[in-house]
Short mmCIF file of C-alpha atoms and ligand atoms in Angstrom, two decimals:
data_model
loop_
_atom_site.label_atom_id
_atom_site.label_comp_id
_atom_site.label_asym_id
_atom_site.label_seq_id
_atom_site.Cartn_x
_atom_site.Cartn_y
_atom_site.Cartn_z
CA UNK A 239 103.45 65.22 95.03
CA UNK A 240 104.99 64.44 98.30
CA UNK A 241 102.30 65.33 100.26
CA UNK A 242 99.10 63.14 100.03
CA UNK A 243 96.59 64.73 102.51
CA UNK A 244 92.62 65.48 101.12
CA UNK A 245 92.87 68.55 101.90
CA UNK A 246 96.53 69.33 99.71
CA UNK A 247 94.92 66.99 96.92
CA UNK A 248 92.01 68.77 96.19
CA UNK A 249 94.65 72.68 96.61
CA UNK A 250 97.03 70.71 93.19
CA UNK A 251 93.77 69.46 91.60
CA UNK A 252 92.31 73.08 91.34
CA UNK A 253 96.28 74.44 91.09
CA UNK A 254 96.98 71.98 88.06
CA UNK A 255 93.81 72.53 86.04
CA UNK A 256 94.16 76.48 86.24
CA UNK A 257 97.39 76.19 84.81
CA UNK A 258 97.09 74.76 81.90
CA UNK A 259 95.07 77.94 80.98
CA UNK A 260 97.11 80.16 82.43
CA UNK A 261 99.59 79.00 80.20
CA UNK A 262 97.72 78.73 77.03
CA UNK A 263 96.67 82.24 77.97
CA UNK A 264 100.49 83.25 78.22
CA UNK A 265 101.22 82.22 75.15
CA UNK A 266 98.75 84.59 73.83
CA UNK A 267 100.37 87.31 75.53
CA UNK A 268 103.38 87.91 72.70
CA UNK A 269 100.91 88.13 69.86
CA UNK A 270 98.30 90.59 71.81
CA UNK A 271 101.79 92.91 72.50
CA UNK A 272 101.66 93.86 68.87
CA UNK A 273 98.45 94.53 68.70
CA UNK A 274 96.79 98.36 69.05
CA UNK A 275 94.22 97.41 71.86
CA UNK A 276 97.29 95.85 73.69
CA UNK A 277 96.96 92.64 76.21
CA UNK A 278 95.32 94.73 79.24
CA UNK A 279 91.88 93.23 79.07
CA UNK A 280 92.96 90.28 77.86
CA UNK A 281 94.63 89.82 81.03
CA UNK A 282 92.03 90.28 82.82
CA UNK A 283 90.27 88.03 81.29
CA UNK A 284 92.66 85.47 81.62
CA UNK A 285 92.69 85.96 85.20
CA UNK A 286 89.14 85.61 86.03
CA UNK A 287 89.17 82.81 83.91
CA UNK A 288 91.94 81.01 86.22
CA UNK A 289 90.34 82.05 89.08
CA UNK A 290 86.97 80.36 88.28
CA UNK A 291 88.75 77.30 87.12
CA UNK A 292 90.49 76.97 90.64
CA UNK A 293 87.07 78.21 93.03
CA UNK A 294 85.30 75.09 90.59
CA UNK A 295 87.29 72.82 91.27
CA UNK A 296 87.87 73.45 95.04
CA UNK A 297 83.68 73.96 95.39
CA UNK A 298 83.49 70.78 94.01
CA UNK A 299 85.17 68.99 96.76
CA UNK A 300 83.38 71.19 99.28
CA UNK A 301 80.66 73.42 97.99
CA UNK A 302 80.41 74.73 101.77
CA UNK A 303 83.81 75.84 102.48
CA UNK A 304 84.72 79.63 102.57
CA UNK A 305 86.76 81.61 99.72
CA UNK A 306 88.63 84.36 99.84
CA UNK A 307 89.94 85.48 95.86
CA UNK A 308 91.62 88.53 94.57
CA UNK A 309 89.21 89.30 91.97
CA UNK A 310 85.64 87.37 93.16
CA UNK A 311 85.79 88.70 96.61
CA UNK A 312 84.17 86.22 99.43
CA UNK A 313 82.38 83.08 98.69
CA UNK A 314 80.40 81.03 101.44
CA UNK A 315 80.62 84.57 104.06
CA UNK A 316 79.90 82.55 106.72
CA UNK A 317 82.31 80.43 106.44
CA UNK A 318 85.39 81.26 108.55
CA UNK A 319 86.17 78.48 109.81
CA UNK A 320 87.09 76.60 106.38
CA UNK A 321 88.41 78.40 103.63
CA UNK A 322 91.03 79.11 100.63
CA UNK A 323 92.39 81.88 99.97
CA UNK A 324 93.40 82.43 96.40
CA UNK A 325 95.34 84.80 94.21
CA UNK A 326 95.33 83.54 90.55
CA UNK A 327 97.58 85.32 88.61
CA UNK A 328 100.53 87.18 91.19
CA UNK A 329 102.58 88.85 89.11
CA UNK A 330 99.91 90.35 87.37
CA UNK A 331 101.98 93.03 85.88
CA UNK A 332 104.93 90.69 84.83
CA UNK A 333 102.37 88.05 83.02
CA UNK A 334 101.08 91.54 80.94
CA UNK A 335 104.48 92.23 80.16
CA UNK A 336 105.48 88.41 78.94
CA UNK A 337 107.48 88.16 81.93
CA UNK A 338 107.94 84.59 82.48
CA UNK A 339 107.65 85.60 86.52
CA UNK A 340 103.94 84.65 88.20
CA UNK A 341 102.45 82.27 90.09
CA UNK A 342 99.30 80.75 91.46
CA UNK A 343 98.78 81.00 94.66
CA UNK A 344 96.27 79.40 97.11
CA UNK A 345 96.24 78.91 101.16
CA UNK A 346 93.80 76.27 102.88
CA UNK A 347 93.05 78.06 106.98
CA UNK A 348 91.04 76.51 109.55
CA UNK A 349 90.31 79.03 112.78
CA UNK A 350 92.08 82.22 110.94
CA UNK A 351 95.41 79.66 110.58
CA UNK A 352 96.88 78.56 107.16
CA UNK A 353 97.46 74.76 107.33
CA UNK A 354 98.71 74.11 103.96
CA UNK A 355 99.42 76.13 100.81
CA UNK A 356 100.80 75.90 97.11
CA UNK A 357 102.76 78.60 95.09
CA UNK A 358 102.60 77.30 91.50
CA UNK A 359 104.69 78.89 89.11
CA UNK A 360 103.66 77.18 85.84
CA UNK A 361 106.33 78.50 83.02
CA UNK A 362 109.00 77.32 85.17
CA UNK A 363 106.93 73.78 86.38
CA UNK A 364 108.01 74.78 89.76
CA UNK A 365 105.53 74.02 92.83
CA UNK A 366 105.97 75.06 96.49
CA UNK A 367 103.74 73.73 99.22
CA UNK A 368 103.57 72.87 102.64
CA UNK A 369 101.16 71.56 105.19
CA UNK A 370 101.65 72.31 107.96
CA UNK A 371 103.56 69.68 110.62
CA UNK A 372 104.59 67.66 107.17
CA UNK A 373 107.75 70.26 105.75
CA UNK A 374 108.29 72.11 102.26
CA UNK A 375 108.47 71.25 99.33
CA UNK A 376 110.04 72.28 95.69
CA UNK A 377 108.17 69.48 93.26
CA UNK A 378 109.92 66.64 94.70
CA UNK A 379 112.22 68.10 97.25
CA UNK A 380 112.19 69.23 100.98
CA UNK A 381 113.33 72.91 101.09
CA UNK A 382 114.66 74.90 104.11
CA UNK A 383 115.03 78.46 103.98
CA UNK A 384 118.80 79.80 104.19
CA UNK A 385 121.65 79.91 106.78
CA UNK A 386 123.17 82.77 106.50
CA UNK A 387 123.54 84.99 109.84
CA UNK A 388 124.33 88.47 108.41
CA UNK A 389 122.22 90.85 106.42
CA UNK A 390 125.54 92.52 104.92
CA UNK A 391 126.28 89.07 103.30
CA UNK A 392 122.42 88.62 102.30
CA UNK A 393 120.73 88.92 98.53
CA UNK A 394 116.75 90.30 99.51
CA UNK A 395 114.18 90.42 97.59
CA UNK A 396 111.23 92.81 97.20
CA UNK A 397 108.39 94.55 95.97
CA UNK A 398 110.04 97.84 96.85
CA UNK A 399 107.93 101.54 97.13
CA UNK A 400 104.69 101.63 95.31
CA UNK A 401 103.84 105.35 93.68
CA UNK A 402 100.21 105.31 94.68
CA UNK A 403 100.95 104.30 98.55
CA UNK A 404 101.31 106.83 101.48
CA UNK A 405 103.91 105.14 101.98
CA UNK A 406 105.83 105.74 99.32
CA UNK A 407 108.56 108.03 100.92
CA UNK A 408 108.84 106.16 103.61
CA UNK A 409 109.41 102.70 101.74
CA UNK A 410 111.63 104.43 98.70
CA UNK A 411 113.92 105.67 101.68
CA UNK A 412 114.01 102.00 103.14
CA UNK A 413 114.88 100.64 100.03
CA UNK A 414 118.06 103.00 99.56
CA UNK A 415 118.98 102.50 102.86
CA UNK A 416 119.34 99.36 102.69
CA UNK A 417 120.57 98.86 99.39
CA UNK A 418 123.22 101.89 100.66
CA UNK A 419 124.07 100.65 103.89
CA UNK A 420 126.64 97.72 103.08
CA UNK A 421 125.88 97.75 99.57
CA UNK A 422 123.82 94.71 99.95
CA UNK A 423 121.61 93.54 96.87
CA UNK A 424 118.01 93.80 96.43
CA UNK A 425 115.93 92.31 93.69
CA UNK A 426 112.73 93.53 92.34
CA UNK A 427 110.78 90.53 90.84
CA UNK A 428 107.06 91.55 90.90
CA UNK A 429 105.58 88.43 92.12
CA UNK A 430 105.24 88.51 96.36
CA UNK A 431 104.72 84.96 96.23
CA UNK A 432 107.08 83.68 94.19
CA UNK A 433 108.94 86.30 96.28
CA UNK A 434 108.51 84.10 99.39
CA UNK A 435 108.81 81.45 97.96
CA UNK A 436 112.09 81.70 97.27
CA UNK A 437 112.96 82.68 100.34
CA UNK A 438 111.69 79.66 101.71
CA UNK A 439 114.24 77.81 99.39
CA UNK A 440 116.87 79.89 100.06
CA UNK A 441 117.67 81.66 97.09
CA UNK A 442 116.67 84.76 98.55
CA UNK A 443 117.22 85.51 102.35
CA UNK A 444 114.74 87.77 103.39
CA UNK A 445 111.72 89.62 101.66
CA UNK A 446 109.73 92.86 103.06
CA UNK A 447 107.02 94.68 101.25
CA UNK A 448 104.10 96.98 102.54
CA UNK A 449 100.52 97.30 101.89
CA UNK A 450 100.18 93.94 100.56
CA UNK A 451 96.48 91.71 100.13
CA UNK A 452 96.00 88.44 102.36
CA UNK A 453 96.24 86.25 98.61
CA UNK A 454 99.26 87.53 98.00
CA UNK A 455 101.04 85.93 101.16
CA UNK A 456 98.48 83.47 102.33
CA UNK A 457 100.55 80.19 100.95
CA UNK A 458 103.46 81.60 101.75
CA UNK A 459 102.91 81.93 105.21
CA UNK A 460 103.20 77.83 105.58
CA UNK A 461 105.23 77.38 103.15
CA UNK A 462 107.97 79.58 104.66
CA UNK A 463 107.45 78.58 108.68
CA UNK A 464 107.73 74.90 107.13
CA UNK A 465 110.75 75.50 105.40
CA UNK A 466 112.12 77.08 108.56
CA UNK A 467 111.75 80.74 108.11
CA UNK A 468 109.96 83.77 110.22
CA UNK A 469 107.25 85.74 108.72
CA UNK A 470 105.82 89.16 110.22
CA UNK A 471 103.19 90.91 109.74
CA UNK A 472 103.71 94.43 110.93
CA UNK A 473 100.71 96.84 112.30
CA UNK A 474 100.49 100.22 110.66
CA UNK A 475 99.90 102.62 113.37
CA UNK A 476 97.88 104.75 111.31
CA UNK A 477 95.39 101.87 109.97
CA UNK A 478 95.37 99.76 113.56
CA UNK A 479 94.41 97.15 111.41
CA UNK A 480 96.48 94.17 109.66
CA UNK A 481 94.57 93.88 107.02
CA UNK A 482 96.82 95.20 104.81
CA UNK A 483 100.25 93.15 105.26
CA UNK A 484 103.11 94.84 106.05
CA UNK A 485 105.27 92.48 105.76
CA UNK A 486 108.34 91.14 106.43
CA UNK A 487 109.65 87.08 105.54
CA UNK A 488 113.10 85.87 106.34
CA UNK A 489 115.24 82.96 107.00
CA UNK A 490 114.77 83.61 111.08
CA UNK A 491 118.35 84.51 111.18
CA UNK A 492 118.99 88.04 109.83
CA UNK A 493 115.01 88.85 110.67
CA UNK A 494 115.61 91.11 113.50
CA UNK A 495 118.86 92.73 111.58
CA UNK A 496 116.41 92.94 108.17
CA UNK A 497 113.58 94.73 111.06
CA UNK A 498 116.25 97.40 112.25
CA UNK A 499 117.01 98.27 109.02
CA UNK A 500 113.95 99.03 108.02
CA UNK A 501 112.49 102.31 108.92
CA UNK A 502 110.18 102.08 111.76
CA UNK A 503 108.78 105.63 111.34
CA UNK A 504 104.81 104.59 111.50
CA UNK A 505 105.36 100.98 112.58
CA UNK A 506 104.22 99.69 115.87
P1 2AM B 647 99.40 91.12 91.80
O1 2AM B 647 100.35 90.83 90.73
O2 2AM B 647 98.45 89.99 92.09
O3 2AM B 647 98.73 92.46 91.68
C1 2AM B 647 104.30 93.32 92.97
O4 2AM B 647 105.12 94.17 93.68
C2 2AM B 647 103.62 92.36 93.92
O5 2AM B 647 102.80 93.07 94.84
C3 2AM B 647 102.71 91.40 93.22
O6 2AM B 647 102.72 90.20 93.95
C4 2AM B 647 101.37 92.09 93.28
O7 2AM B 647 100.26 91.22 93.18
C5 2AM B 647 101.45 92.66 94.67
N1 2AM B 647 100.49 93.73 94.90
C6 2AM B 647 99.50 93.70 95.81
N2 2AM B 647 98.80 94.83 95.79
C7 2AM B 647 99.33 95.59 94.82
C8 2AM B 647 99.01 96.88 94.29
N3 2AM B 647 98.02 97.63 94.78
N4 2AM B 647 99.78 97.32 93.26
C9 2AM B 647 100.80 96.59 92.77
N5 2AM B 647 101.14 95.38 93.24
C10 2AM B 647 100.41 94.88 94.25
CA1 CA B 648 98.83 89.20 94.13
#
């Protein structure tokens, strides 16, 4: 790894040892499908399983530090000063499905900022991560996020309207709009992180998606301002609060075009 700080060591320690799991546990996944129970609780399994691999292994290195997980809530309370944030399995619905499209995902902040951060996506042996002042990575490479200037000439990625959000009208409407407008192609991958990620490589020029958790973007955040991109968190008016990320990740260039477009109905 290109990066050789403590504090990234001890992030691809836990990141490395969870996935070997994971993937084990993936494997799995094909022969469950057949099955009359199905893989549901299996996967959930498999994800607490990762996720106590990862808060081991980073505990070990500093038992007082603060976590933040997905499915174990808050570790250490009192510490906010110090802490991960993790998401084990993103993609959750995709690793159910034997979708070869999830990743790990876990954020180091000190003072409420994210320093460093890996996105791990194990079946493809790709790793993003960042620190921040020190650039992106891909495994062995710098990254930077895309150049292009225009949204019409743009390929975006994301989540798109979920059913059981308020927002569901509202986001379904943005997603034809912009799809509509110039004809300009969206994807719909299921993993947010990987989902950044790949914006911060520039595959993908811009990503939006509402109502998402602080693990889902948490590495991202430094991974994408390292590799040169903008990433927004938008304030519902109706929640005054950010704790649910509304959010919007680009190459800086077409962010303001990708904001327009998107219906501000709600949006602060
Ligand atoms: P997950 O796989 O960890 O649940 C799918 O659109 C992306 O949105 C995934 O990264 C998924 O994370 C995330 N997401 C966050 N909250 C979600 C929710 N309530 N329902 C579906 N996906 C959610
Ligand atoms: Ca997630």
């Amino acid at each position: 790894m290109r990066l050789n700080s403590p504090q990234m060591n001890i992030i691809y320690k836990a990141c490395i040892k969870a996935s070997r799991s994971l993937i084990r546990d993936f494997g799995e996944i094909e022969k469950l499908q057949v099955s009359s129970k199905g893989p549901g609780d299996f996967v959930s399994v498999a994800d607490k399983k990762t996720e106590k691999i990862i808060i081991e292994e980073l505990l070990k290195a500093h038992p007082d530090y603060g976590i933040l997980s997905e499915e174990a809530g808050e570790i250490n309370k009192n510490n906010k000063e110090k802490r991960w944030i993790i998401d084990p399995i993103d993609g959750t619905s995709n690793f159910l499905n034997g979708i070869p499209q999830f990743a790990i995902s876990i954020g180091y902040e000190e003072k409420g900022e994210i320093t460093s951060g890996i996105i791990f996506d194990p079946i493809k042996n790709e790793m993003f991560f960042a620190e921040k002042g020190s650039g992106a990575f891909l495994n062995n490479s710098r990254i930077r996020v895309s150049n292009q200037k225009k949204m019409r000439d743009s390929i975006l990625v994301t989540g798109g309207p979920r059913f059981s959000s308020k927002r569901r009208s509202e986001t379904f409407d943005e997603y034809i709009n912009i799809s509509n407008k110039v004809n300009i192609p969206i994807r719909k991958y299921g993993s947010a992180s990987l989902d950044i990620a790949n914006v911060a490589c520039g595959r993908f020029d811009g990503f939006w998606q509402w109502e998402l958790n602080y693990w889902d973007v948490a590495a991202g955040i430094i991974i994408l301002k390292e590799a040169g991109g903008f990433i927004e968190f938008l304030k519902d008016s109706s929640e005054k609060s950010l704790l649910k990320k509304n959010t919007v990740a680009t190459n800086s260039k077409i962010h303001q075009e990708l904001l327009d477009s998107l219906i501000k109905k709600n949006i602060e």
